[in-house]
Coordinates of C-alpha atoms and ligand atoms in Angstrom, one line a residue:
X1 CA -5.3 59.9 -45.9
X2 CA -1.6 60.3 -46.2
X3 CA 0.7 60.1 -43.3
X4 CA 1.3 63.7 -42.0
X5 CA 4.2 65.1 -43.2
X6 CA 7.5 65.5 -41.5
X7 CA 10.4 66.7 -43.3
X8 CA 9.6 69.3 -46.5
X9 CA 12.4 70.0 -48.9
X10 CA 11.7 72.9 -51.0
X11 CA 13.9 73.7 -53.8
X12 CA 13.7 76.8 -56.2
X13 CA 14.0 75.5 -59.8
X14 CA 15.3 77.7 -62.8
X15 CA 16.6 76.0 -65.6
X16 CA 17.7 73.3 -64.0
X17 CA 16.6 70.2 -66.5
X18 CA 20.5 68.2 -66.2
X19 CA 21.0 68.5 -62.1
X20 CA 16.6 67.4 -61.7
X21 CA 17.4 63.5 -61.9
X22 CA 20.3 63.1 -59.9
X23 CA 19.0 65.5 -57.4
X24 CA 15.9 63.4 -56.8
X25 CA 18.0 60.8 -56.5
X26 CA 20.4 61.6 -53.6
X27 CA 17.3 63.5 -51.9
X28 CA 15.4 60.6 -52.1
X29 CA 18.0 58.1 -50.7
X30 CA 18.8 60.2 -47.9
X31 CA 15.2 60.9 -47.0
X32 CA 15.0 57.1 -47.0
X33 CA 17.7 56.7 -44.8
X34 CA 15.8 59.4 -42.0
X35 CA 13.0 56.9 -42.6
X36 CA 9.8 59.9 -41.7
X37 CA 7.4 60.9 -44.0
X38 CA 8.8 63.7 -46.5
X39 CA 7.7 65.3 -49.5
X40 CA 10.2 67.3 -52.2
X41 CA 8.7 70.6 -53.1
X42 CA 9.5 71.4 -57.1
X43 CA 8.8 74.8 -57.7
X44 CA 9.7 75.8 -61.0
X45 CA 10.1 79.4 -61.3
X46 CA 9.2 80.0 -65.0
X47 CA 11.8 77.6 -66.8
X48 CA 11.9 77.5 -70.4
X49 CA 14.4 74.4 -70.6
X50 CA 12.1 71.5 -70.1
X51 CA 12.6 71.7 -66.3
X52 CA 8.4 72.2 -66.3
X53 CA 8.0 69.0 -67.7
X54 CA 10.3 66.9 -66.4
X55 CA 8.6 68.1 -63.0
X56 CA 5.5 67.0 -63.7
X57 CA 6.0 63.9 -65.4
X58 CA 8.2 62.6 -62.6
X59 CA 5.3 63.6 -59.9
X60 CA 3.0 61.4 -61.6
X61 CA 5.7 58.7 -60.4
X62 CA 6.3 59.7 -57.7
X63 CA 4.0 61.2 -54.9
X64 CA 7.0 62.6 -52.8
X65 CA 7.3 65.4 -55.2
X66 CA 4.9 68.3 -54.8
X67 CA 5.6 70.6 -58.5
X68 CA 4.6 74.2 -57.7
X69 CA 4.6 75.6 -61.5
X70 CA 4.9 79.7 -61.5
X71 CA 3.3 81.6 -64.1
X72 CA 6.2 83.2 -65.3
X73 CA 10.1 83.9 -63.5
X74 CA 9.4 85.6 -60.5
X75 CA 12.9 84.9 -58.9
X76 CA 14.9 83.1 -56.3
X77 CA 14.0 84.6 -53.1
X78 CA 10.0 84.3 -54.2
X79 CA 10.3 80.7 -55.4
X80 CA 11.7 79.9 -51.5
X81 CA 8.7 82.0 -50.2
X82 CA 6.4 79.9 -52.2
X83 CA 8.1 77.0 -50.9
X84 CA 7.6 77.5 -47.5
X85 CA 4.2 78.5 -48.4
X86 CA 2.9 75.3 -49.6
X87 CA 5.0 73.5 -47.6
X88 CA 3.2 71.2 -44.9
X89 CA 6.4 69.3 -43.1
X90 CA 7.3 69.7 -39.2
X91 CA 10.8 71.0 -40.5
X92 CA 11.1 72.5 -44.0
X93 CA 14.5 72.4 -45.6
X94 CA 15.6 74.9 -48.1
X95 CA 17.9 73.8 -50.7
X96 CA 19.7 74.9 -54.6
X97 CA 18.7 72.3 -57.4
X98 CA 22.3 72.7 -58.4
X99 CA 23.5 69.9 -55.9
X100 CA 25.9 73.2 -54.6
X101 CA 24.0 72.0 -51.4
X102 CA 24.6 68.1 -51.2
X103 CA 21.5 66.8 -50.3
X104 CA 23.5 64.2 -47.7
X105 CA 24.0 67.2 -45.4
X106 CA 20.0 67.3 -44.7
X107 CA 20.8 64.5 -42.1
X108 CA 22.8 66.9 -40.2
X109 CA 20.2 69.6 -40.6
X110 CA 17.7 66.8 -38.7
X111 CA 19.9 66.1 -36.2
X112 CA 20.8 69.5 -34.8
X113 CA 16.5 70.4 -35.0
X114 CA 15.8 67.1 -33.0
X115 CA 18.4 68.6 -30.3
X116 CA 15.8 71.2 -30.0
X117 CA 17.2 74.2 -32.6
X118 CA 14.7 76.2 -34.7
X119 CA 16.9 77.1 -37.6
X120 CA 19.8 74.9 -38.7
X121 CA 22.0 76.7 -41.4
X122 CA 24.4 75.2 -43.5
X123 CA 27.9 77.3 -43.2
X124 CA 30.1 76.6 -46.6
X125 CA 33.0 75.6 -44.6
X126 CA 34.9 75.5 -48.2
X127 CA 33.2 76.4 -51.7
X128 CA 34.8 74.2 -54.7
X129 CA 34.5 75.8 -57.8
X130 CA 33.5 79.5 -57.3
X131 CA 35.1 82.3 -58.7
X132 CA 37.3 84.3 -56.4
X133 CA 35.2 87.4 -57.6
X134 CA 32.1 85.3 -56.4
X135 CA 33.8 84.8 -53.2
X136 CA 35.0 88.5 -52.1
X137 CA 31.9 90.5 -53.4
X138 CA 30.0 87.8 -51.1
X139 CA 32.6 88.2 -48.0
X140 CA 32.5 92.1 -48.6
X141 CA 28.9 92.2 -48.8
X142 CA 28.3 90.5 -45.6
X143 CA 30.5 92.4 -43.6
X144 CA 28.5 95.4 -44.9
X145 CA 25.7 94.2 -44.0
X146 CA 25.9 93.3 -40.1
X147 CA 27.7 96.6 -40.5
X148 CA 24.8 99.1 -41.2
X149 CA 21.5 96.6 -40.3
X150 CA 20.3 95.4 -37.0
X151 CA 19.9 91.9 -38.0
X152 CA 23.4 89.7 -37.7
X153 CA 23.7 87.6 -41.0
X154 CA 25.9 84.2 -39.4
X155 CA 29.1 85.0 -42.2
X156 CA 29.4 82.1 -45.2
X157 CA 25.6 80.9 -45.4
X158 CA 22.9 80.8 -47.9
X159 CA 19.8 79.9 -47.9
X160 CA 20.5 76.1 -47.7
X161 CA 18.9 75.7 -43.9
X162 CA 16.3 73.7 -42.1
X163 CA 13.5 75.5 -40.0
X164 CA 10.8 74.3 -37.7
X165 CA 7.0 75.0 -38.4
X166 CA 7.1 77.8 -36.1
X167 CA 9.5 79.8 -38.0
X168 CA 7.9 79.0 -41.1
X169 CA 5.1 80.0 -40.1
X170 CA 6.2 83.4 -39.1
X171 CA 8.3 83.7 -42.3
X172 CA 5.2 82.8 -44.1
X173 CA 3.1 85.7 -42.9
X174 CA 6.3 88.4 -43.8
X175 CA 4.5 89.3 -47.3
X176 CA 7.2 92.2 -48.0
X177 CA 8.2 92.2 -51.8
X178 CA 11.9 92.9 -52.2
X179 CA 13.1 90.2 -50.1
X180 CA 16.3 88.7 -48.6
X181 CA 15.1 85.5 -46.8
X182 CA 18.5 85.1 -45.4
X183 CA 18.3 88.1 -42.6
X184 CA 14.7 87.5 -42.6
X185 CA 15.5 84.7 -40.6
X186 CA 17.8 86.4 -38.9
X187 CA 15.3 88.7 -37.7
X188 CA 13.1 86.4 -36.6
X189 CA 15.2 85.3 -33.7
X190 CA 14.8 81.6 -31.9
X191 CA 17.5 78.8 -31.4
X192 CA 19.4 79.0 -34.3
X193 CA 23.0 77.0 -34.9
X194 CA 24.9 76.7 -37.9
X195 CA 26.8 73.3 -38.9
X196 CA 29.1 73.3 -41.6
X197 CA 29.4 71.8 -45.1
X198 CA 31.8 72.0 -48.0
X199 CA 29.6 73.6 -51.2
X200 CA 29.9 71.8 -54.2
X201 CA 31.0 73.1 -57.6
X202 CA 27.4 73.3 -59.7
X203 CA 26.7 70.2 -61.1
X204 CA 25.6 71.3 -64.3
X205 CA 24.5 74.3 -66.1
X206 CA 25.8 77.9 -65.0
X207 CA 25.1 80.1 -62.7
X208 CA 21.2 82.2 -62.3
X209 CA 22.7 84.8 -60.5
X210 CA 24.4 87.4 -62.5
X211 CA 26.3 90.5 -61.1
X212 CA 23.3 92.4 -61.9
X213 CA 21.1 89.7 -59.5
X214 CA 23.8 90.1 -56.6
X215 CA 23.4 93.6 -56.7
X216 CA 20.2 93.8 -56.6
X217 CA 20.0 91.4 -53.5
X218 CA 22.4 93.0 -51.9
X219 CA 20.1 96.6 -52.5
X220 CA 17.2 94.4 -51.2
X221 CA 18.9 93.5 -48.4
X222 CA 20.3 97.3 -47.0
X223 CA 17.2 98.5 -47.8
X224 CA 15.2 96.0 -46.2
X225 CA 16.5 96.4 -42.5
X226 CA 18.5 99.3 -42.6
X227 CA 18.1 103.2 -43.0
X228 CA 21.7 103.9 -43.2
X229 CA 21.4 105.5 -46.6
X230 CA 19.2 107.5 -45.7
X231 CA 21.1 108.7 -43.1
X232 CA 24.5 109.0 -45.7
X233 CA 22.5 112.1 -46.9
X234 CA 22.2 113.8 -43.5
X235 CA 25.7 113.1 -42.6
X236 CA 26.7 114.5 -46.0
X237 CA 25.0 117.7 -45.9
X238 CA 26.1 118.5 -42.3
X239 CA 29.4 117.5 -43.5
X240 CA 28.4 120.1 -46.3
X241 CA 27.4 122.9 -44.5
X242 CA 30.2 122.4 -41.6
X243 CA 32.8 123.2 -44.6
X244 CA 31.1 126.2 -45.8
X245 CA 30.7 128.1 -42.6
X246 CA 34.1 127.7 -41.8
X247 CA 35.0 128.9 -45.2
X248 CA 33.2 132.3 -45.0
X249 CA 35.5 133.9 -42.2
X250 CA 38.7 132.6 -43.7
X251 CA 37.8 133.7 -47.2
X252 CA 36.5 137.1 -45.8
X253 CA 39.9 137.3 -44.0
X254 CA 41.9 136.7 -47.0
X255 CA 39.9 139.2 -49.1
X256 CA 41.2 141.7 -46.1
X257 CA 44.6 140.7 -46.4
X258 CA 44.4 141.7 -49.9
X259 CA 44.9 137.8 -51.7
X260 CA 43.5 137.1 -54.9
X261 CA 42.6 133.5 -53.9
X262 CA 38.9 132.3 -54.5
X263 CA 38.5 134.9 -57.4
X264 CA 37.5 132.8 -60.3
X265 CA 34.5 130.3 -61.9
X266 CA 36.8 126.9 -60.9
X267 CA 36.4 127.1 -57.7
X268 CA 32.8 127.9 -57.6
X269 CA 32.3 125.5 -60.7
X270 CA 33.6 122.7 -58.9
X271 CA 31.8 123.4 -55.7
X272 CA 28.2 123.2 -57.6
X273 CA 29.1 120.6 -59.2
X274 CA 30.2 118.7 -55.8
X275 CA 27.0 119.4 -54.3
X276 CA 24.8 118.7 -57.3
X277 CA 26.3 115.4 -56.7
X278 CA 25.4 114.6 -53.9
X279 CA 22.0 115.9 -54.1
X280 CA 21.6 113.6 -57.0
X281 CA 23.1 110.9 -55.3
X282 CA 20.7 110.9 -52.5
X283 CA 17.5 111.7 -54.5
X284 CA 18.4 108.4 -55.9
X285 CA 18.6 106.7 -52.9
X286 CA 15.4 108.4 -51.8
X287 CA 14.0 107.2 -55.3
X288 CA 15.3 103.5 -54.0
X289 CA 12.9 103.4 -51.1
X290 CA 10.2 105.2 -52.8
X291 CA 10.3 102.7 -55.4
X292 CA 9.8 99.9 -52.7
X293 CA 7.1 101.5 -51.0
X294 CA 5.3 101.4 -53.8
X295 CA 5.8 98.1 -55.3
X296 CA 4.5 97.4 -51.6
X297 CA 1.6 100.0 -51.5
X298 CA 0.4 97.8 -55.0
X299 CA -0.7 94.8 -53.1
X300 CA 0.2 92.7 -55.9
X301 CA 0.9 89.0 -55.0
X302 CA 4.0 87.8 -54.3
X303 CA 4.0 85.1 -57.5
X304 CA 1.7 83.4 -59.7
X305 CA 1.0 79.5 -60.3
X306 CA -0.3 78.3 -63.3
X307 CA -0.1 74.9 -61.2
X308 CA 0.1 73.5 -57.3
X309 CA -1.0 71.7 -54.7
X310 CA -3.9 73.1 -52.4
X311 CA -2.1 75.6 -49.9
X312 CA -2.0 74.0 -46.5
X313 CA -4.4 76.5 -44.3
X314 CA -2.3 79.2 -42.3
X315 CA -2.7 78.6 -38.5
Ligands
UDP401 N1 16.9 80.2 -59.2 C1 15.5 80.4 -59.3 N2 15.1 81.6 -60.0 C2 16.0 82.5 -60.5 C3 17.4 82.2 -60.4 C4 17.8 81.0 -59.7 O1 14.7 79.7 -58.8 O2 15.6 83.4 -61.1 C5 17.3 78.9 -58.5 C6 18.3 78.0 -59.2 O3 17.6 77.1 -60.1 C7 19.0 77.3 -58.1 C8 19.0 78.4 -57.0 O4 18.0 79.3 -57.3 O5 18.3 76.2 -57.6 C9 20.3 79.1 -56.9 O6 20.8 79.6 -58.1 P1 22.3 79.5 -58.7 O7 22.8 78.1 -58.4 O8 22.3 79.9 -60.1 O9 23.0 80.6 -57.8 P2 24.5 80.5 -57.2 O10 24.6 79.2 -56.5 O11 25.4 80.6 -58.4 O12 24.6 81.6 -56.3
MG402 MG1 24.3 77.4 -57.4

C-alpha cells in the first residue's frame, strides 16, 4: 500500500498543453523539497488541445499525478470541486495550470497550515501582466461583493489556497451548482490567514475567462449568498409609490390653481415606460434565481468523468 497521502495539489486544466510540462516540473521539485508524500491532481476539464493526453501519458510515468478526465467542459469552479473531491491529502492545495500561481509559493502555504491555520490564501501582492481592465472589474467586484453578502471575500485572492481535510471535507459536501468556491470558503469560517505572492504573467496560451465568464461568476457569486437584488425591487417600488402619492395633492392643487402643467401623453408616456422598466428589470432578476433553483431542483451531478481514480470514501 502506498504511503498515505499528505499534501494534494489539484489543478483545473483547460487547454493548457504548453504550461503542463514546466508545471510538473516546478511542482514536483518543490514537493521534493517539502519531502511528504504528495500527489498532483490533473483534472482536465474537456480540453480539446492535447492537454487529455499529455495527462495520461505522463501518469503512466509518474504515479504522483492523479488525471481526473471530465466528460465534456463543465468549467472552472467544477473542475476545483472535483478536485477536492478525489483528493485524499491532509492539506489540499488549489492552484491555475497557468504558472499565474508559482508553484514555489506552496512552501509558504505549508508553513502557515503547520502553525495551525485551516485555510492559507495566496493574496496577489502584485499581478505582472494583467490588463488594467482585468484589474478594476476584479477590485470593483470585490468591493461589491462584501458590500451586499454576508460572507467577507479577503480583497486580491483567488482560488490559489491551501486547506486542511476538515475544510475540504465540508466544502465537499456543499453540492450547490452555480458556484463561487472563493466565498464558499469564506463561509465556512475556521483559522484562515492570507500570505502574499506576486502573480505571474500566464505562461503560455491566453486567458479561459472571458468578460462573459467574469460576469457570470460574479452573478454566481451575488446570487449565491446574497438577496440584495431581490430586495432592489422592494426598495424600488416603495421608492415608486412614495413619488406618486406625493404627486396626487400637488397635481390636484395645480389643476385648482388653474395650470396647464401635467396635461399631455409625455408625461404619462414616460412614466409607463419608467415603471415598465423596472418591472422588467426585476422580473429578470426574479428569472435569475428561479433559473438557479431549478438547475438545483434537477439533481443533476455536478460533472462527468469519462476517467479517474476511485473517489476516496466521504467521512
Ligand atoms: N479553466 C478550466 N476550465 C475553464 C476555464 C479555465 O479548468 O472552463 C482553468 C484554466 O486551465 C486555468 C484556470 O482554470 O488553470 C484559470 O484560468 P485562466 O488562467 O484562464 O484564468 P485567469 O487567470 O485569466 O483569470
Ligand atoms: Mg490564469
Amino acid at each position: 500500500m502506498e504511503p498515505d497521502v499528505v499534501f494534494s495539489i489539484a489543478v483545473p486544466v483547460y487547454n493548457e498543453v504548453e504550461s503542463l510540462p514546466e508545471l510538473h516540473r516546478r511542482v514536483t521539485e518543490i514537493m521534493e523539497q517539502v519531502g511528504e508524500p504528495w500527489e498532483l491532481l490533473l483534472i482536465d476539464d474537456g480540453s480539446t488541445d492535447g492537454s487529455t493526453d499529455w495527462i495520461l501519458a505522463k501518469a503512466q510515468e509518474d504515479a504522483h499525478i492523479k488525471p481526473v478526465i471530465f466528460a465534456r467542459n463543465f468549467g472552472h469552479q467544477i473542475a476545483v470541486t472535483a478536485g477536492l473531491d478525489y483528493s485524499r491529502g491532509q492539506a489540499v492545495v488549489i492552484m491555475d495550470a497557468d504558472l499565474q500561481d508559482p508553484p514555489e509559493v506552496i512552501a509558504d502555504l505549508i508553513e502557515k497550515w503547520r502553525d495551525g491555520f485551516e485555510v492559507v490564501y495566496a493574496v496577489r501582492a502584485e499581478r505582472e501582466g494583467e490588463t488594467w481592465f482585468k484589474k478594476a472589474t476584479a477590485a470593483l467586484f470585490y468591493r461589491l461583493i462584501n458590500r451586499i453578502t454576508d460572507v467577507d471575500i479577503p480583497v486580491d485572492t483567488g482560488d490559489f489556497r491551501l486547506m486542511d481535510r476538515q475544510v475540504v471535507n465540508v466544502l465537499s459536501g456543499m453540492r450547490e451548482r452555480h458556484r463561487f468556491p472563493r466565498a464558499m470558503v469564506a463561509w465556512v469560517g475556521f483559522r484562515q490567514i492570507g500570505v502574499p505572492y506576486t502573480r505571474a504573467a500566464r505562461y503560455a496560451g491566453e486567458t479561459k475567462y472571458p468578460f462573459r465568464k467574469m460576469l457570470r461568476l460574479a452573478l454566481n457569486a451575488i446570487t449565491g449568498f446574497s438577496y440584495f437584488p431581490l430586495q432592489i425591487a422592494t426598495y424600488l417600488g416603495f421608492f415608486s409609490a412614495g413619488i406618486s402619492i406625493l404627486a396626487i395633492p400637488v397635481v390636484i392643487a395645480l389643476r385648482l390653481m388653474g395650470s396647464q402643467a401635467f396635461f399631455g401623453q409625455a408625461t404619462t408616456l414616460i412614466a409607463v415606460l419608467f415603471l415598465g422598466g423596472v418591472q422588467l428589470i426585476s422580473l429578470g432578476i426574479l428569472g435569475e434565481y428561479i433559473g438557479r433553483l431549478y438547475d438545483e431542483a434537477k439533481g443533476r451531478p455536478l460533472y462527468i468523468v469519462r476517467e479517474a481514480p476511485e473517489k476516496p470514501g466521504q467521512p
